[in-house]
Short mmCIF file of C-alpha atoms and ligand atoms in Angstrom, two decimals:
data_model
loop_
_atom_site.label_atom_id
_atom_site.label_comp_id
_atom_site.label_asym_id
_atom_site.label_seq_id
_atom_site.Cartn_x
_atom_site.Cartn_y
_atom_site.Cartn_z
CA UNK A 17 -13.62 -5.51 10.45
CA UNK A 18 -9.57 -7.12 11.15
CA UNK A 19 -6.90 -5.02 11.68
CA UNK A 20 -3.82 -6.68 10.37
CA UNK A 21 -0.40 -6.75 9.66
CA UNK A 22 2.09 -9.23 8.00
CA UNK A 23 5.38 -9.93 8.74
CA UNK A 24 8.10 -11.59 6.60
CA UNK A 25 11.68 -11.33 5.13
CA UNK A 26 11.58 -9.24 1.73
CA UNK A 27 10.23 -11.84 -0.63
CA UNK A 28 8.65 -14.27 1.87
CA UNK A 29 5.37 -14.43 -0.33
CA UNK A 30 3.49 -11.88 2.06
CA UNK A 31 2.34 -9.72 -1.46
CA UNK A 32 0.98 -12.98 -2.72
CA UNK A 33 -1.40 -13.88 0.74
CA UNK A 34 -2.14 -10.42 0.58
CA UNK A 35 -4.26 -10.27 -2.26
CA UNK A 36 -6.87 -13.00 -0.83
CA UNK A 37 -6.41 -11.85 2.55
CA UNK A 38 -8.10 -8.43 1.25
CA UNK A 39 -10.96 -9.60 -0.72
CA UNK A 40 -11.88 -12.11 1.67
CA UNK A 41 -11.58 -9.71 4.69
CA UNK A 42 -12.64 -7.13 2.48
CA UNK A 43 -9.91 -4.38 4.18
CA UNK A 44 -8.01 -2.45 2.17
CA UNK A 45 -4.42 -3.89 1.83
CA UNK A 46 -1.50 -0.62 2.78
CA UNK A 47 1.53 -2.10 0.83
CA UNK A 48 4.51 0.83 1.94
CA UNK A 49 6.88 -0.52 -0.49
CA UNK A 50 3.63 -0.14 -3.25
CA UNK A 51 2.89 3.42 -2.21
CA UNK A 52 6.71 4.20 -2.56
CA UNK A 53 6.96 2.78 -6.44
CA UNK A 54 3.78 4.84 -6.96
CA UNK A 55 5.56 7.69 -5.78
CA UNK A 56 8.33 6.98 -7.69
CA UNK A 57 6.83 6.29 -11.29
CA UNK A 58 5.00 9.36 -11.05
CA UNK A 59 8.31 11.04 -10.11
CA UNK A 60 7.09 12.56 -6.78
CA UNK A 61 9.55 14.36 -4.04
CA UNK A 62 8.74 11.68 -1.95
CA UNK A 63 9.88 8.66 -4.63
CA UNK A 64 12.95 10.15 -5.72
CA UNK A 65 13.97 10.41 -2.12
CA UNK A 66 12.80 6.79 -1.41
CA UNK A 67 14.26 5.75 -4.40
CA UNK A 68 17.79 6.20 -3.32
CA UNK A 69 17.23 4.06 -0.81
CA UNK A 70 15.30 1.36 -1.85
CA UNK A 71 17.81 0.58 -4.62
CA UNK A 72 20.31 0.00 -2.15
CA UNK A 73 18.09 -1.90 -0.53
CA UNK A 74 18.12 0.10 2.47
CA UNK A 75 15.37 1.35 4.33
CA UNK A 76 13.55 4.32 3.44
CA UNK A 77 13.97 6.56 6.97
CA UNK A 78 11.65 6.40 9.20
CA UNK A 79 10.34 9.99 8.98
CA UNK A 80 9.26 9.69 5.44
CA UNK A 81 7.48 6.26 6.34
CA UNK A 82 5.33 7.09 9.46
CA UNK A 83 3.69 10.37 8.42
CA UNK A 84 2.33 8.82 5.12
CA UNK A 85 1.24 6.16 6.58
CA UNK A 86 -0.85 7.18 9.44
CA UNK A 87 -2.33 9.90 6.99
CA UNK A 88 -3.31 6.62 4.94
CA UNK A 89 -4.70 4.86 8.12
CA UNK A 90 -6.84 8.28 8.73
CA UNK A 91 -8.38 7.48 5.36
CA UNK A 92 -12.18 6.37 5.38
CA UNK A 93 -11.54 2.69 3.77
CA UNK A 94 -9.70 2.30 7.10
CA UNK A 95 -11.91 3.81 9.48
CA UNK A 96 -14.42 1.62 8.28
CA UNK A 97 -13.04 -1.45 7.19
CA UNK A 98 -9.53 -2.01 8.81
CA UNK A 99 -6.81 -2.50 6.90
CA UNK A 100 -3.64 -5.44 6.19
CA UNK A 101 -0.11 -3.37 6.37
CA UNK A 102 2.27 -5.17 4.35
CA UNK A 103 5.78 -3.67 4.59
CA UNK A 104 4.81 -1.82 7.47
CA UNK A 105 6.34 -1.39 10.19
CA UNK A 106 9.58 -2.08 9.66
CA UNK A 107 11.86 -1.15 12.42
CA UNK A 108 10.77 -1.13 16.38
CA UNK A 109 10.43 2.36 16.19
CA UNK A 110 7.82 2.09 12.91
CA UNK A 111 5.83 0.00 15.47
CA UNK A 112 6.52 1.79 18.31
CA UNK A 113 4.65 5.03 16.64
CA UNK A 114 2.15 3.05 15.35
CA UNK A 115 1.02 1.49 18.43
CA UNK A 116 0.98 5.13 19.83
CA UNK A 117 -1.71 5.92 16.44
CA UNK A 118 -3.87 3.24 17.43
CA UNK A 119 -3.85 4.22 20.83
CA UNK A 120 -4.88 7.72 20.05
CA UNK A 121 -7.52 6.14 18.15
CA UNK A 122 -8.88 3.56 20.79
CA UNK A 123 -8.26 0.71 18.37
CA UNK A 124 -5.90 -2.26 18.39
CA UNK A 125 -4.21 -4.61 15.92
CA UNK A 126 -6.51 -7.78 16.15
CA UNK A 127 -3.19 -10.07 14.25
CA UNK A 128 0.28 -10.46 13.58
CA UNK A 129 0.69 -12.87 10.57
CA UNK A 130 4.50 -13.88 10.46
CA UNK A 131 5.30 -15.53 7.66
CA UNK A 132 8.68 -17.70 8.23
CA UNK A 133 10.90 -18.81 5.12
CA UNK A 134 14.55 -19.06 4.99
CA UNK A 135 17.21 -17.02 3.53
CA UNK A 136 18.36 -19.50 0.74
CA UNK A 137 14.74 -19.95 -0.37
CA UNK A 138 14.38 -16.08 -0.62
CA UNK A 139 17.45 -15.65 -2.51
CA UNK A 140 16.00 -18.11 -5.18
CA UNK A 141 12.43 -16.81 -5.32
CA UNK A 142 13.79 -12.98 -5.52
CA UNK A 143 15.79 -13.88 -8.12
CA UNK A 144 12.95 -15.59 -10.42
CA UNK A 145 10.19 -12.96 -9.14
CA UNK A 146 8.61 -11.30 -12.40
CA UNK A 147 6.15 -8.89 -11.88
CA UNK A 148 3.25 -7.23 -14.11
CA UNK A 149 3.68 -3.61 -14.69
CA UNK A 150 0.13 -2.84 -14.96
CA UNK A 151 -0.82 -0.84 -11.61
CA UNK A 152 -3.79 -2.25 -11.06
CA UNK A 153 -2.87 -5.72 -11.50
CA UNK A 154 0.53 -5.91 -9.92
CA UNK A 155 0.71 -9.77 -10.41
CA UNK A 156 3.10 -11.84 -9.59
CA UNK A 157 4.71 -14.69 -10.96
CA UNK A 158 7.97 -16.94 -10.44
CA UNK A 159 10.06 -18.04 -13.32
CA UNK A 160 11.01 -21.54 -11.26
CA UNK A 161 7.58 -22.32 -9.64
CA UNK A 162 4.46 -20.09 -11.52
CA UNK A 163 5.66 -18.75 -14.88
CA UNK A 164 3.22 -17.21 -16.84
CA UNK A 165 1.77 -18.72 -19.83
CA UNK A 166 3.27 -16.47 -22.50
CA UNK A 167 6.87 -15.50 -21.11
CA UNK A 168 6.86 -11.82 -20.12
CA UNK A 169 3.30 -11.32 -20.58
CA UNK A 170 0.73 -11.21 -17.95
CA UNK A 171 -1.65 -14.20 -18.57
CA UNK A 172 -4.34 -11.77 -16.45
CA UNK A 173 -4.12 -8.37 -18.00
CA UNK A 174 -1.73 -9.07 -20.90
CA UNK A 175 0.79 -6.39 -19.48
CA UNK A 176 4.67 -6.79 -20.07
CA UNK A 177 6.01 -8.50 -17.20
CA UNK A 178 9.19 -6.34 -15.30
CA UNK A 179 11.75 -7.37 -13.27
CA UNK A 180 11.73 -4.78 -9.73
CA UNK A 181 14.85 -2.93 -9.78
CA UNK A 182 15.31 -3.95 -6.32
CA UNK A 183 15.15 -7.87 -7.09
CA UNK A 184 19.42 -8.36 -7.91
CA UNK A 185 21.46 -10.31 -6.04
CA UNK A 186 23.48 -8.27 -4.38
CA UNK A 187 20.17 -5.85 -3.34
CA UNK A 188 18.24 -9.06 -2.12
CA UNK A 189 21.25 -10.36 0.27
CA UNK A 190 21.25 -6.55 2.15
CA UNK A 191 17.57 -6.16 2.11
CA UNK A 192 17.95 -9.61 4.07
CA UNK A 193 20.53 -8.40 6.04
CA UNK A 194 18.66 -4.79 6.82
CA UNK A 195 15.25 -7.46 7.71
CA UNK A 196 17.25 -9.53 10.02
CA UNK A 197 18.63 -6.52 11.93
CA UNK A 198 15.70 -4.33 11.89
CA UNK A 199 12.32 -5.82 11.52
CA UNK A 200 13.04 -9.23 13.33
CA UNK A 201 12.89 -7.84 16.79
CA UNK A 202 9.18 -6.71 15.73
CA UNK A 203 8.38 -10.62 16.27
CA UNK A 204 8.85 -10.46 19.75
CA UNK A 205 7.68 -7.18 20.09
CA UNK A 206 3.91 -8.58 19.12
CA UNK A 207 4.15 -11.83 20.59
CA UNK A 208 4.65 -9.41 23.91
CA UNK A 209 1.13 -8.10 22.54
CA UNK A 210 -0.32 -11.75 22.14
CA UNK A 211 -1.24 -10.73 18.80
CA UNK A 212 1.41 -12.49 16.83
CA UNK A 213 1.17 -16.23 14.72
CA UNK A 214 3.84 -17.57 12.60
CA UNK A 215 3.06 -19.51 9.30
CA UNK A 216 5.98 -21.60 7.97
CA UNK A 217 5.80 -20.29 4.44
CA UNK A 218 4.55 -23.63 2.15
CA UNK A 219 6.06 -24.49 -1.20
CA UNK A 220 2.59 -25.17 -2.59
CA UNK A 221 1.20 -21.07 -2.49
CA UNK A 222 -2.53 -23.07 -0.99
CA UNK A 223 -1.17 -24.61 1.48
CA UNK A 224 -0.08 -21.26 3.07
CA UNK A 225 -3.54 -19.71 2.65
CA UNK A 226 -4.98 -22.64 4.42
CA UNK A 227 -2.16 -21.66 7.24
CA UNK A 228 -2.92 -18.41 6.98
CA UNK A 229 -6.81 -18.59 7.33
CA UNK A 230 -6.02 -20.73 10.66
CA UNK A 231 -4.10 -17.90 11.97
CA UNK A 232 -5.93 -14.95 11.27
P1 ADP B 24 9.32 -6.58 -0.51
O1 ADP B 24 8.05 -6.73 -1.30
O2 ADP B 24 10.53 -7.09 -1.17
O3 ADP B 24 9.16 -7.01 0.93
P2 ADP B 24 8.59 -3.82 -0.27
O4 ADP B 24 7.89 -3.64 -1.54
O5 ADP B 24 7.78 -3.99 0.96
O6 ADP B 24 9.62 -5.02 -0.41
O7 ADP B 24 9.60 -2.61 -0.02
C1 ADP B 24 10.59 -2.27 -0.96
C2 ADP B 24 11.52 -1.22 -0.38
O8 ADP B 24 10.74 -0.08 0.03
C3 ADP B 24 12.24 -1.65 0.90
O9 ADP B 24 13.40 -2.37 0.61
C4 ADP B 24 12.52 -0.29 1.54
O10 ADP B 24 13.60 0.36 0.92
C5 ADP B 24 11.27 0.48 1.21
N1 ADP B 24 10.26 0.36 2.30
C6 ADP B 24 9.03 -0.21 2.21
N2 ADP B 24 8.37 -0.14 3.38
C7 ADP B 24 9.20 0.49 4.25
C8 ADP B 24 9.12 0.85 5.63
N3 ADP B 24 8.03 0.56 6.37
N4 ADP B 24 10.18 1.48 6.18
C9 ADP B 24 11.26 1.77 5.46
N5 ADP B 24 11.43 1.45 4.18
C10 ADP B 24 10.41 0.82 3.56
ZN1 ZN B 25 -1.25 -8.05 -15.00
#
């Protein structure tokens, strides 16, 4: 049972450690930006309010983020197993309200996994990220450093590969902007808790698992 959370500029590689981190912790992973595009391609309230703002590349206000997901942290899978939040929280106030859930609950966050890779780098990596539209796939691949076999196709589940609406230039540099601003001060905020390790992001996607595995 770990109770997790990773932190990391928009396009760090967090989505990518995520998917070992939760099938070798075995905790469900809580992806906010996910449950948003979920929302959104089933055309939900919810999306096509979030969707306003994450095409801007703004964040999504806080008072459609917390409610939905402490409801998700209620959930059984949670209870049970833990969980790795990816995307959440995002401002001081996200993590403000949900050290005030855990407290309710009795439980704590057991690490902070800050994943540290600079803006330039981002920009790149954004800007070559391809991913599969098949829901429950959701791989990813990079045009520059992991392009998939058969271009646009998913060499796992043979869906067409998209480009995120959000991934454009000029969306990338604010989402950068909005992560520097508002989601930076969470670093000292858990290294207050002692919970917090930073990973320098690797080139070589192994090298950060190996990173990663030391940390958690
Ligand atoms: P990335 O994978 O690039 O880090 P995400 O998929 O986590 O981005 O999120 C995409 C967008 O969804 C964000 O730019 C923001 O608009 C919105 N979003 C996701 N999580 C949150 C959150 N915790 N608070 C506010 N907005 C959020
Ligand atoms: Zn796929």
């Amino acid at each position: 049972m770990k109770r997790l959370i990773i932190l990391g500029a928009p396009g760090s590689g967090k989505g990518s450690q995520c998917k070992w981190i939760t099938k070798d912790y075995n905790v469900p992973h809580i992806s906010t930006g996910d449950i948003f595009r979920k929302n959104i391609s089933e055309g939900t309230e919810l999306g096509k309010k979030a969707k306003e703002y994450m095409d801007k590349g703004a964040l999504v206000p806080d008072e459609l983020v917390i409610d939905l997901l402490t409801s998700r942290l209620d959930e059984p899978d949670c209870v049970e197993n833990g969980f790795l939040l990816d995307g959440f929280p995002r401002t001081l106030s996200q993590a403000e309200a949900l050290s005030n859930y855990l407290t309710s609950k009795g439980i704590q966050i057991d690490r902070v996994i800050n994943i540290d890779v600079d803006d330039e780098e981002i920009m790149s990596r954004a800007l070559n990220r391809r991913t599969c539209s098949n829901p429950e796939c959701k791989e990813i691949y990079n045009m520059r450093d992991n392009p998939p076999k058969v271009e646009g196709i998913c060499d796992k589940c043979g869906a067409p590969l998209f480009i995120r609406d959000d991934d454009n230039e000029e969306t990338v540099a604010n989402r950068l902007r909005v992560y520097h601003e508002q989601t930076e001060p969470l670093i000292k905020y858990y290294e207050e808790l002692g919970v917090l390790r930073t990973v320098k992001g690797q080139q070589e996607f192994a090298d950060t698992v190996a990173l990663v595995k030391e940390a958690i």
